[in-house]
Amino acid sequence: MSISQEQEFPQKAFGWAATDTSGHLAPFKFSRRATGEKDVTFKVMYCGICHTQCSQIKKEWGNAIYPMVPGHEIVGIVTEVGHKVEKFKVGDKVGVGPMVWACHSCDNCKSDLENYCPKMIMTYNSIYVDGSVTKGGYSDVMVAKERYVVRIPENLSLDAAAPLLCAGITVYSPMKYFRLSEPGMHIGVVGLGGLGHVAVMFGKAWGMKVTVISTSPAKEKEAIEHLGADSFLVSRNQDQIQAAMGTMDGVIDTVSANHPILPLLNLLKAHGKLVMVGLPEKPLELPVFPLVAGRKLVAGSFFGGMKVTQEMVDFAGKHNITADIEVIPMDYVNTAMERLVKADVRYRFVIDVANTLPKTA
């Protein structure tokens, strides 16, 4: 007789889960492991909703394990630590992002790039080292190894800091790695959504010139007056794109819809870098001539290792950078998912887990 997920481990847990390819989320009882010697257990206060979860819960990427408790922008307050934990104590503000384990022995792990470890385990919808299925932050409690927990600066509100753990690090990491964070540099940010709006704020905090590139002219005022961007280009306006050709040191492309990249390559100076962090469903067409003619680079980047993630959160704390969010109750999550697919959010949904999850039990 198999053991139910509610009885699998000692710590009772409650959350919302998808149980089939409809992706519909509903209340779900399960359990978490006891706090191990190097574990940090915390009460989940808030959890951001990432666009990738819309695809995962519907098995659009083909790797769904049901029942699935999503969520990898998880923040809360520490309630218990293992006796070998050194960096955290009860009462600390902490968070967990997209991963909860890596091998710690490969070249990537030794270089603080656990996110590229071939054995890396995701925060939800993966098989953990003990054989259990990982479950994310749409739940009341979280347990994670100390190495995969970050400290949230005291001056940052937990709800608005939650999206930094995925959206924030996904743009911060490549901007640092590809040296697109130097004062005076000119960077383009494609897409003013959950990732893009944080990229603008990071760029301005570094003292860069930032241009937002969007299909929507209506976002110009928001980009310049609210987020502090220096300029705005409508990607479908050929005159604007033509006038800006060859002016940018780098472009961070956050768009997950299919779109042409030739105009973006043309915006780059010689030796410029186009970094893809969005996940379009279909392959994009890559024109080679502008790459060769300008010695330009097209690259991709996948969130970040734990060292750079803590660095990013600390940088955000120093510069008071948080995401623009819409806080929702847990029982609104299915509607939020529908709205997210339509890009009907400014700019990140965050679930108020602590105050609304018990009410929906």
mmCIF file of C-alpha atoms in Angstrom:
data_model
loop_
_atom_site.group_PDB
_atom_site.id
_atom_site.type_symbol
_atom_site.label_atom_id
_atom_site.label_comp_id
_atom_site.label_asym_id
_atom_site.label_seq_id
_atom_site.Cartn_x
_atom_site.Cartn_y
_atom_site.Cartn_z
ATOM 1 C CA MET A 1 0.000 0.000 0.000
ATOM 2 C CA SER A 2 1.485 3.360 -1.069
ATOM 3 C CA ILE A 3 1.863 6.223 1.384
ATOM 4 C CA SER A 4 -0.121 9.350 0.595
ATOM 5 C CA GLN A 5 1.734 12.616 0.043
ATOM 6 C CA GLU A 6 0.022 13.936 3.154
ATOM 7 C CA GLN A 7 1.692 11.214 5.242
ATOM 8 C CA GLU A 8 5.021 10.995 3.381
ATOM 9 C CA PHE A 9 6.919 13.315 5.739
ATOM 10 C CA PRO A 10 6.513 14.569 9.345
ATOM 11 C CA GLN A 11 5.658 18.226 8.640
ATOM 12 C CA LYS A 12 2.068 18.810 7.583
ATOM 13 C CA ALA A 13 1.742 21.237 4.690
ATOM 14 C CA PHE A 14 -1.089 22.834 2.787
ATOM 15 C CA GLY A 15 -1.088 24.542 -0.563
ATOM 16 C CA TRP A 16 -2.687 24.711 -3.978
ATOM 17 C CA ALA A 17 -1.840 22.224 -6.696
ATOM 18 C CA ALA A 18 -2.615 21.348 -10.292
ATOM 19 C CA THR A 19 -3.664 17.735 -10.695
ATOM 20 C CA ASP A 20 -3.968 17.384 -14.491
ATOM 21 C CA THR A 21 -3.202 19.107 -17.794
ATOM 22 C CA SER A 22 -6.087 21.548 -17.361
ATOM 23 C CA GLY A 23 -3.688 23.417 -15.080
ATOM 24 C CA HIS A 24 -6.507 24.249 -12.679
ATOM 25 C CA LEU A 25 -5.165 24.796 -9.166
ATOM 26 C CA ALA A 26 -7.081 23.695 -6.074
ATOM 27 C CA PRO A 27 -6.435 23.178 -2.331
ATOM 28 C CA PHE A 28 -4.063 20.294 -1.634
ATOM 29 C CA LYS A 29 -2.750 18.670 1.544
ATOM 30 C CA PHE A 30 0.761 17.202 1.567
ATOM 31 C CA SER A 31 3.824 17.078 3.818
ATOM 32 C CA ARG A 32 7.382 18.384 4.046
ATOM 33 C CA ARG A 33 10.466 16.676 5.417
ATOM 34 C CA ALA A 34 11.615 17.351 8.953
ATOM 35 C CA THR A 35 14.235 20.057 9.351
ATOM 36 C CA GLY A 36 17.578 18.382 8.688
ATOM 37 C CA GLU A 37 20.930 19.409 10.131
ATOM 38 C CA LYS A 38 21.625 21.813 7.236
ATOM 39 C CA ASP A 39 18.002 22.746 6.494
ATOM 40 C CA VAL A 40 16.148 26.005 6.934
ATOM 41 C CA THR A 41 12.388 25.811 7.490
ATOM 42 C CA PHE A 42 10.327 28.946 7.025
ATOM 43 C CA LYS A 43 6.748 30.102 7.025
ATOM 44 C CA VAL A 44 5.860 31.199 3.508
ATOM 45 C CA MET A 45 4.560 34.758 3.531
ATOM 46 C CA TYR A 46 4.425 35.519 -0.198
ATOM 47 C CA CYS A 47 5.102 33.771 -3.489
ATOM 48 C CA GLY A 48 5.429 35.384 -6.909
ATOM 49 C CA ILE A 49 3.811 33.938 -10.028
ATOM 50 C CA CYS A 50 6.227 33.375 -12.907
ATOM 51 C CA HIS A 51 5.018 33.038 -16.520
ATOM 52 C CA THR A 52 6.779 29.668 -16.786
ATOM 53 C CA GLN A 53 4.277 28.234 -14.312
ATOM 54 C CA CYS A 54 1.455 28.775 -16.810
ATOM 55 C CA SER A 55 3.217 26.323 -19.122
ATOM 56 C CA GLN A 56 4.381 23.881 -16.452
ATOM 57 C CA ILE A 57 0.991 23.282 -14.861
ATOM 58 C CA LYS A 58 -0.536 22.489 -18.281
ATOM 59 C CA LYS A 59 2.330 20.156 -19.286
ATOM 60 C CA GLU A 60 3.116 22.340 -22.280
ATOM 61 C CA TRP A 61 6.802 21.584 -21.814
ATOM 62 C CA GLY A 62 6.122 17.859 -21.478
ATOM 63 C CA ASN A 63 7.607 17.305 -18.029
ATOM 64 C CA ALA A 64 4.751 17.709 -15.566
ATOM 65 C CA ILE A 65 4.515 15.636 -12.370
ATOM 66 C CA TYR A 66 1.066 15.765 -10.796
ATOM 67 C CA PRO A 67 -0.088 16.820 -8.301
ATOM 68 C CA MET A 68 2.080 19.903 -8.862
ATOM 69 C CA VAL A 69 2.512 22.678 -6.294
ATOM 70 C CA PRO A 70 4.158 25.544 -8.255
ATOM 71 C CA GLY A 71 6.063 28.571 -7.063
ATOM 72 C CA HIS A 72 9.746 29.546 -7.093
ATOM 73 C CA GLU A 73 9.718 33.154 -5.904
ATOM 74 C CA ILE A 74 9.206 32.235 -2.270
ATOM 75 C CA VAL A 75 9.784 34.517 0.714
ATOM 76 C CA GLY A 76 9.032 34.127 4.386
ATOM 77 C CA ILE A 77 10.189 34.070 7.995
ATOM 78 C CA VAL A 78 12.478 31.370 9.416
ATOM 79 C CA THR A 79 10.791 29.145 11.994
ATOM 80 C CA GLU A 80 13.461 26.465 12.498
ATOM 81 C CA VAL A 81 17.062 25.759 11.489
ATOM 82 C CA GLY A 82 19.184 22.620 11.605
ATOM 83 C CA HIS A 83 22.027 22.452 14.120
ATOM 84 C CA LYS A 84 24.672 22.822 11.381
ATOM 85 C CA VAL A 85 23.085 25.906 9.804
ATOM 86 C CA GLU A 86 25.447 28.874 10.102
ATOM 87 C CA LYS A 87 23.919 31.787 8.159
ATOM 88 C CA PHE A 88 20.328 31.906 9.399
ATOM 89 C CA LYS A 89 18.364 31.959 12.626
ATOM 90 C CA VAL A 90 14.708 31.911 13.634
ATOM 91 C CA GLY A 91 12.998 35.178 12.679
ATOM 92 C CA ASP A 92 15.176 35.979 9.654
ATOM 93 C CA LYS A 93 13.627 37.174 6.380
ATOM 94 C CA VAL A 94 14.598 34.671 3.692
ATOM 95 C CA GLY A 95 13.734 33.433 0.239
ATOM 96 C CA VAL A 96 14.100 30.490 -2.130
ATOM 97 C CA GLY A 97 14.279 30.812 -5.906
ATOM 98 C CA PRO A 98 14.100 28.319 -8.797
ATOM 99 C CA MET A 99 16.458 25.610 -7.471
ATOM 100 C CA VAL A 100 16.889 23.608 -4.272
ATOM 101 C CA TRP A 101 19.816 21.268 -4.956
ATOM 102 C CA ALA A 102 22.851 20.656 -7.175
ATOM 103 C CA CYS A 103 25.720 18.165 -7.106
ATOM 104 C CA HIS A 104 28.287 20.552 -5.522
ATOM 105 C CA SER A 105 31.128 18.717 -7.292
ATOM 106 C CA CYS A 106 30.940 19.571 -11.012
ATOM 107 C CA ASP A 107 32.834 22.474 -12.581
ATOM 108 C CA ASN A 108 29.713 24.634 -12.621
ATOM 109 C CA CYS A 109 28.986 24.102 -8.934
ATOM 110 C CA LYS A 110 32.637 24.763 -8.047
ATOM 111 C CA SER A 111 32.334 28.043 -9.943
ATOM 112 C CA ASP A 112 29.186 29.111 -8.038
ATOM 113 C CA LEU A 113 27.046 28.334 -11.087
ATOM 114 C CA GLU A 114 24.766 25.718 -9.562
ATOM 115 C CA ASN A 115 22.029 26.776 -11.988
ATOM 116 C CA TYR A 116 24.015 25.110 -14.802
ATOM 117 C CA CYS A 117 24.730 21.910 -12.884
ATOM 118 C CA PRO A 118 23.579 18.917 -14.993
ATOM 119 C CA LYS A 119 22.047 17.421 -11.840
ATOM 120 C CA MET A 120 20.390 20.621 -10.628
ATOM 121 C CA ILE A 121 16.979 20.080 -9.002
ATOM 122 C CA MET A 122 14.224 22.645 -9.456
ATOM 123 C CA THR A 123 12.143 23.983 -6.575
ATOM 124 C CA TYR A 124 8.985 22.296 -7.860
ATOM 125 C CA ASN A 125 8.059 19.600 -10.384
ATOM 126 C CA SER A 126 11.355 17.729 -9.987
ATOM 127 C CA ILE A 127 12.533 14.587 -8.223
ATOM 128 C CA TYR A 128 14.525 15.401 -5.096
ATOM 129 C CA VAL A 129 17.514 13.371 -3.863
ATOM 130 C CA ASP A 130 15.274 11.441 -1.449
ATOM 131 C CA GLY A 131 12.973 10.375 -4.299
ATOM 132 C CA SER A 132 10.142 12.747 -3.411
ATOM 133 C CA VAL A 133 8.610 15.289 -5.778
ATOM 134 C CA THR A 134 9.638 18.872 -5.049
ATOM 135 C CA LYS A 135 6.833 21.277 -4.250
ATOM 136 C CA GLY A 136 6.990 25.026 -4.465
ATOM 137 C CA GLY A 137 5.790 28.121 -2.708
ATOM 138 C CA TYR A 138 2.043 28.018 -3.304
ATOM 139 C CA SER A 139 2.044 26.528 0.187
ATOM 140 C CA ASP A 140 2.278 27.465 3.843
ATOM 141 C CA VAL A 141 5.717 26.093 4.712
ATOM 142 C CA MET A 142 9.034 25.568 2.916
ATOM 143 C CA VAL A 143 12.114 23.501 3.775
ATOM 144 C CA ALA A 144 15.389 23.969 1.897
ATOM 145 C CA LYS A 145 19.114 23.403 2.306
ATOM 146 C CA GLU A 146 20.919 26.433 3.701
ATOM 147 C CA ARG A 147 22.953 26.777 0.490
ATOM 148 C CA TYR A 148 19.780 27.487 -1.516
ATOM 149 C CA VAL A 149 18.309 30.056 0.845
ATOM 150 C CA VAL A 150 18.992 33.792 0.456
ATOM 151 C CA ARG A 151 18.753 36.514 3.064
ATOM 152 C CA ILE A 152 16.282 39.293 2.272
ATOM 153 C CA PRO A 153 17.511 42.755 3.333
ATOM 154 C CA GLU A 154 15.506 44.271 6.159
ATOM 155 C CA ASN A 155 14.596 47.393 4.179
ATOM 156 C CA LEU A 156 12.862 45.446 1.399
ATOM 157 C CA SER A 157 9.202 44.518 1.780
ATOM 158 C CA LEU A 158 8.783 40.773 1.409
ATOM 159 C CA ASP A 159 5.924 40.921 -1.085
ATOM 160 C CA ALA A 160 7.718 43.203 -3.545
ATOM 161 C CA ALA A 161 11.050 41.415 -3.037
ATOM 162 C CA ALA A 162 9.675 37.981 -3.946
ATOM 163 C CA PRO A 163 9.940 38.446 -7.761
ATOM 164 C CA LEU A 164 13.625 39.291 -7.428
ATOM 165 C CA LEU A 165 14.300 35.602 -6.807
ATOM 166 C CA CYS A 166 13.449 34.718 -10.410
ATOM 167 C CA ALA A 167 12.640 37.807 -12.478
ATOM 168 C CA GLY A 168 15.367 39.828 -10.790
ATOM 169 C CA ILE A 169 18.202 37.332 -10.981
ATOM 170 C CA THR A 170 17.267 36.329 -14.546
ATOM 171 C CA VAL A 171 18.198 39.815 -15.779
ATOM 172 C CA TYR A 172 20.850 40.722 -13.193
ATOM 173 C CA SER A 173 23.004 37.651 -13.818
ATOM 174 C CA PRO A 174 23.544 38.145 -17.588
ATOM 175 C CA MET A 175 23.984 41.900 -17.222
ATOM 176 C CA LYS A 176 26.865 41.213 -14.827
ATOM 177 C CA TYR A 177 28.325 38.220 -16.678
ATOM 178 C CA PHE A 178 28.353 39.891 -20.094
ATOM 179 C CA ARG A 179 29.648 43.151 -18.587
ATOM 180 C CA LEU A 180 26.534 45.081 -19.455
ATOM 181 C CA SER A 181 26.471 46.847 -16.116
ATOM 182 C CA GLU A 182 29.117 49.542 -16.517
ATOM 183 C CA PRO A 183 28.231 53.200 -15.878
ATOM 184 C CA GLY A 184 27.743 55.105 -19.113
ATOM 185 C CA MET A 185 26.949 52.044 -21.212
ATOM 186 C CA HIS A 186 23.789 52.054 -23.315
ATOM 187 C CA ILE A 187 21.541 49.024 -22.926
ATOM 188 C CA GLY A 188 18.241 48.144 -24.543
ATOM 189 C CA VAL A 189 15.562 46.223 -22.651
ATOM 190 C CA VAL A 190 13.067 44.383 -24.843
ATOM 191 C CA GLY A 191 9.685 43.925 -23.184
ATOM 192 C CA LEU A 192 8.385 45.869 -20.203
ATOM 193 C CA GLY A 193 6.998 42.980 -18.191
ATOM 194 C CA GLY A 194 8.004 41.139 -15.029
ATOM 195 C CA LEU A 195 11.653 40.791 -16.074
ATOM 196 C CA GLY A 196 12.021 43.912 -18.180
ATOM 197 C CA HIS A 197 10.904 46.446 -15.614
ATOM 198 C CA VAL A 198 13.429 45.123 -13.080
ATOM 199 C CA ALA A 199 16.182 45.223 -15.723
ATOM 200 C CA VAL A 200 15.451 48.915 -16.251
ATOM 201 C CA MET A 201 15.836 49.626 -12.543
ATOM 202 C CA PHE A 202 19.078 47.653 -12.291
ATOM 203 C CA GLY A 203 20.477 49.477 -15.312
ATOM 204 C CA LYS A 204 19.691 52.889 -13.882
ATOM 205 C CA ALA A 205 21.146 51.907 -10.493
ATOM 206 C CA TRP A 206 24.410 51.078 -12.313
ATOM 207 C CA GLY A 207 24.413 54.493 -13.967
ATOM 208 C CA MET A 208 23.635 53.250 -17.465
ATOM 209 C CA LYS A 209 21.625 54.740 -20.296
ATOM 210 C CA VAL A 210 18.545 52.523 -20.681
ATOM 211 C CA THR A 211 16.206 52.322 -23.655
ATOM 212 C CA VAL A 212 12.995 50.295 -23.414
ATOM 213 C CA ILE A 213 11.929 48.533 -26.628
ATOM 214 C CA SER A 214 8.268 47.532 -26.769
ATOM 215 C CA THR A 215 5.457 46.783 -29.198
ATOM 216 C CA SER A 216 3.151 48.965 -27.105
ATOM 217 C CA PRO A 217 3.429 52.780 -27.446
ATOM 218 C CA ALA A 218 1.197 53.083 -24.380
ATOM 219 C CA LYS A 219 4.074 51.933 -22.151
ATOM 220 C CA GLU A 220 6.334 54.886 -22.979
ATOM 221 C CA LYS A 221 5.141 57.121 -20.146
ATOM 222 C CA GLU A 222 5.437 54.272 -17.654
ATOM 223 C CA ALA A 223 8.945 53.396 -18.820
ATOM 224 C CA ILE A 224 10.322 56.917 -18.671
ATOM 225 C CA GLU A 225 8.378 58.666 -15.904
ATOM 226 C CA HIS A 226 7.902 55.775 -13.484
ATOM 227 C CA LEU A 227 10.884 53.473 -14.074
ATOM 228 C CA GLY A 228 13.385 56.101 -15.114
ATOM 229 C CA ALA A 229 14.304 54.837 -18.582
ATOM 230 C CA ASP A 230 16.118 57.374 -20.746
ATOM 231 C CA SER A 231 14.295 56.616 -23.984
ATOM 232 C CA PHE A 232 11.651 54.407 -25.552
ATOM 233 C CA LEU A 233 11.409 52.685 -28.917
ATOM 234 C CA VAL A 234 8.323 51.162 -30.487
ATOM 235 C CA SER A 235 9.715 48.025 -32.107
ATOM 236 C CA ARG A 236 7.252 48.223 -35.000
ATOM 237 C CA ASN A 237 8.140 51.827 -35.792
ATOM 238 C CA GLN A 238 10.756 51.513 -38.514
ATOM 239 C CA ASP A 239 11.763 55.166 -38.314
ATOM 240 C CA GLN A 240 12.515 54.909 -34.595
ATOM 241 C CA ILE A 241 14.457 51.672 -35.000
ATOM 242 C CA GLN A 242 16.403 53.075 -37.950
ATOM 243 C CA ALA A 243 17.369 56.185 -36.000
ATOM 244 C CA ALA A 244 18.702 54.074 -33.118
ATOM 245 C CA MET A 245 20.773 51.640 -35.197
ATOM 246 C CA GLY A 246 24.268 51.005 -33.911
ATOM 247 C CA THR A 247 23.784 52.882 -30.632
ATOM 248 C CA MET A 248 23.590 50.153 -27.979
ATOM 249 C CA ASP A 249 26.293 48.188 -26.191
ATOM 250 C CA GLY A 250 23.867 45.413 -25.329
ATOM 251 C CA VAL A 251 20.254 44.320 -25.466
ATOM 252 C CA ILE A 252 18.471 42.160 -22.891
ATOM 253 C CA ASP A 253 15.553 40.409 -24.600
ATOM 254 C CA THR A 254 12.920 39.333 -22.051
ATOM 255 C CA VAL A 255 10.131 38.488 -24.516
ATOM 256 C CA SER A 256 8.734 34.944 -24.594
ATOM 257 C CA ALA A 257 6.527 35.458 -27.663
ATOM 258 C CA ASN A 258 7.949 34.794 -31.113
ATOM 259 C CA HIS A 259 9.479 37.953 -32.571
ATOM 260 C CA PRO A 260 12.113 39.015 -35.104
ATOM 261 C CA ILE A 261 15.610 39.595 -33.763
ATOM 262 C CA LEU A 262 17.161 41.260 -36.816
ATOM 263 C CA PRO A 263 15.998 44.728 -35.673
ATOM 264 C CA LEU A 264 17.559 44.075 -32.270
ATOM 265 C CA LEU A 265 20.880 43.040 -33.805
ATOM 266 C CA ASN A 266 20.845 46.222 -35.868
ATOM 267 C CA LEU A 267 20.510 48.306 -32.709
ATOM 268 C CA LEU A 268 23.847 46.992 -31.430
ATOM 269 C CA LYS A 269 27.189 48.665 -31.860
ATOM 270 C CA ALA A 270 30.055 46.578 -33.244
ATOM 271 C CA HIS A 271 30.948 43.921 -30.638
ATOM 272 C CA GLY A 272 27.518 44.380 -29.045
ATOM 273 C CA LYS A 273 25.687 41.592 -27.239
ATOM 274 C CA LEU A 274 22.097 40.403 -27.563
ATOM 275 C CA VAL A 275 21.187 38.265 -24.545
ATOM 276 C CA MET A 276 18.027 36.161 -24.631
ATOM 277 C CA VAL A 277 16.318 35.480 -21.309
ATOM 278 C CA GLY A 278 12.746 34.953 -22.561
ATOM 279 C CA LEU A 279 11.582 31.526 -23.701
ATOM 280 C CA PRO A 280 9.735 31.666 -27.062
ATOM 281 C CA GLU A 281 7.855 28.471 -27.872
ATOM 282 C CA LYS A 282 9.187 28.255 -31.435
ATOM 283 C CA PRO A 283 12.754 28.642 -32.760
ATOM 284 C CA LEU A 284 13.715 32.164 -33.745
ATOM 285 C CA GLU A 285 15.314 32.994 -37.089
ATOM 286 C CA LEU A 286 18.947 34.021 -36.658
ATOM 287 C CA PRO A 287 20.328 36.279 -39.423
ATOM 288 C CA VAL A 288 24.080 35.684 -39.626
ATOM 289 C CA PHE A 289 25.226 38.639 -41.735
ATOM 290 C CA PRO A 290 24.835 41.332 -39.033
ATOM 291 C CA LEU A 291 26.665 39.051 -36.583
ATOM 292 C CA VAL A 292 29.635 38.632 -38.874
ATOM 293 C CA ALA A 293 29.673 42.240 -40.066
ATOM 294 C CA GLY A 294 29.621 43.628 -36.538
ATOM 295 C CA ARG A 295 31.332 40.843 -34.567
ATOM 296 C CA LYS A 296 28.188 40.718 -32.495
ATOM 297 C CA LEU A 297 27.165 38.062 -29.992
ATOM 298 C CA VAL A 298 23.833 36.329 -29.415
ATOM 299 C CA ALA A 299 23.679 34.496 -26.096
ATOM 300 C CA GLY A 300 21.256 33.043 -23.576
ATOM 301 C CA SER A 301 21.162 33.050 -19.792
ATOM 302 C CA PHE A 302 19.322 31.002 -17.144
ATOM 303 C CA PHE A 303 18.682 32.741 -13.777
ATOM 304 C CA GLY A 304 21.838 32.546 -11.587
ATOM 305 C CA GLY A 305 23.886 30.653 -9.030
ATOM 306 C CA MET A 306 23.429 31.226 -5.331
ATOM 307 C CA LYS A 307 26.400 33.573 -4.885
ATOM 308 C CA VAL A 308 25.205 35.998 -7.557
ATOM 309 C CA THR A 309 21.605 35.658 -6.364
ATOM 310 C CA GLN A 310 22.544 36.859 -2.874
ATOM 311 C CA GLU A 311 24.654 39.601 -4.484
ATOM 312 C CA MET A 312 21.630 40.678 -6.530
ATOM 313 C CA VAL A 313 19.309 40.806 -3.520
ATOM 314 C CA ASP A 314 21.872 42.791 -1.541
ATOM 315 C CA PHE A 315 22.274 45.197 -4.486
ATOM 316 C CA ALA A 316 18.500 45.592 -4.614
ATOM 317 C CA GLY A 317 18.476 46.345 -0.911
ATOM 318 C CA LYS A 318 21.215 48.961 -1.270
ATOM 319 C CA HIS A 319 19.318 50.732 -4.062
ATOM 320 C CA ASN A 320 15.776 50.058 -2.783
ATOM 321 C CA ILE A 321 14.849 48.072 -5.882
ATOM 322 C CA THR A 322 11.725 45.930 -5.746
ATOM 323 C CA ALA A 323 9.248 44.708 -8.324
ATOM 324 C CA ASP A 324 6.002 46.490 -9.155
ATOM 325 C CA ILE A 325 3.408 43.979 -8.029
ATOM 326 C CA GLU A 326 -0.261 43.158 -7.734
ATOM 327 C CA VAL A 327 -0.854 41.256 -4.507
ATOM 328 C CA ILE A 328 -3.605 38.651 -4.747
ATOM 329 C CA PRO A 329 -5.315 36.147 -2.432
ATOM 330 C CA MET A 330 -4.629 32.465 -2.942
ATOM 331 C CA ASP A 331 -8.099 31.741 -4.268
ATOM 332 C CA TYR A 332 -7.538 34.224 -7.124
ATOM 333 C CA VAL A 333 -4.590 32.263 -8.521
ATOM 334 C CA ASN A 334 -6.455 30.616 -11.432
ATOM 335 C CA THR A 335 -7.753 33.970 -12.627
ATOM 336 C CA ALA A 336 -4.266 35.433 -12.229
ATOM 337 C CA MET A 337 -2.855 32.688 -14.445
ATOM 338 C CA GLU A 338 -5.390 33.530 -17.161
ATOM 339 C CA ARG A 339 -4.540 37.211 -16.922
ATOM 340 C CA LEU A 340 -0.814 36.501 -16.979
ATOM 341 C CA VAL A 341 -1.097 34.669 -20.301
ATOM 342 C CA LYS A 342 -2.743 37.827 -21.678
ATOM 343 C CA ALA A 343 0.000 40.018 -20.161
ATOM 344 C CA ASP A 344 -2.681 41.663 -18.030
ATOM 345 C CA VAL A 345 -0.540 42.472 -14.999
ATOM 346 C CA ARG A 346 1.715 45.319 -13.897
ATOM 347 C CA TYR A 347 4.186 43.696 -13.586
ATOM 348 C CA ARG A 348 4.149 40.633 -11.331
ATOM 349 C CA PHE A 349 1.430 38.821 -9.427
ATOM 350 C CA VAL A 350 2.393 37.956 -5.861
ATOM 351 C CA ILE A 351 0.260 35.646 -3.736
ATOM 352 C CA ASP A 352 -0.356 36.724 -0.147
ATOM 353 C CA VAL A 353 0.102 33.192 1.130
ATOM 354 C CA ALA A 354 0.253 33.807 4.869
ATOM 355 C CA ASN A 355 -2.919 35.904 5.070
ATOM 356 C CA THR A 356 -5.119 34.126 2.532
ATOM 357 C CA LEU A 357 -4.102 30.474 2.298
ATOM 358 C CA PRO A 358 -5.547 29.405 5.692
ATOM 359 C CA LYS A 359 -8.865 31.048 4.765
ATOM 360 C CA THR A 360 -9.166 28.809 1.704
ATOM 361 C CA ALA A 361 -8.409 25.535 3.493
#
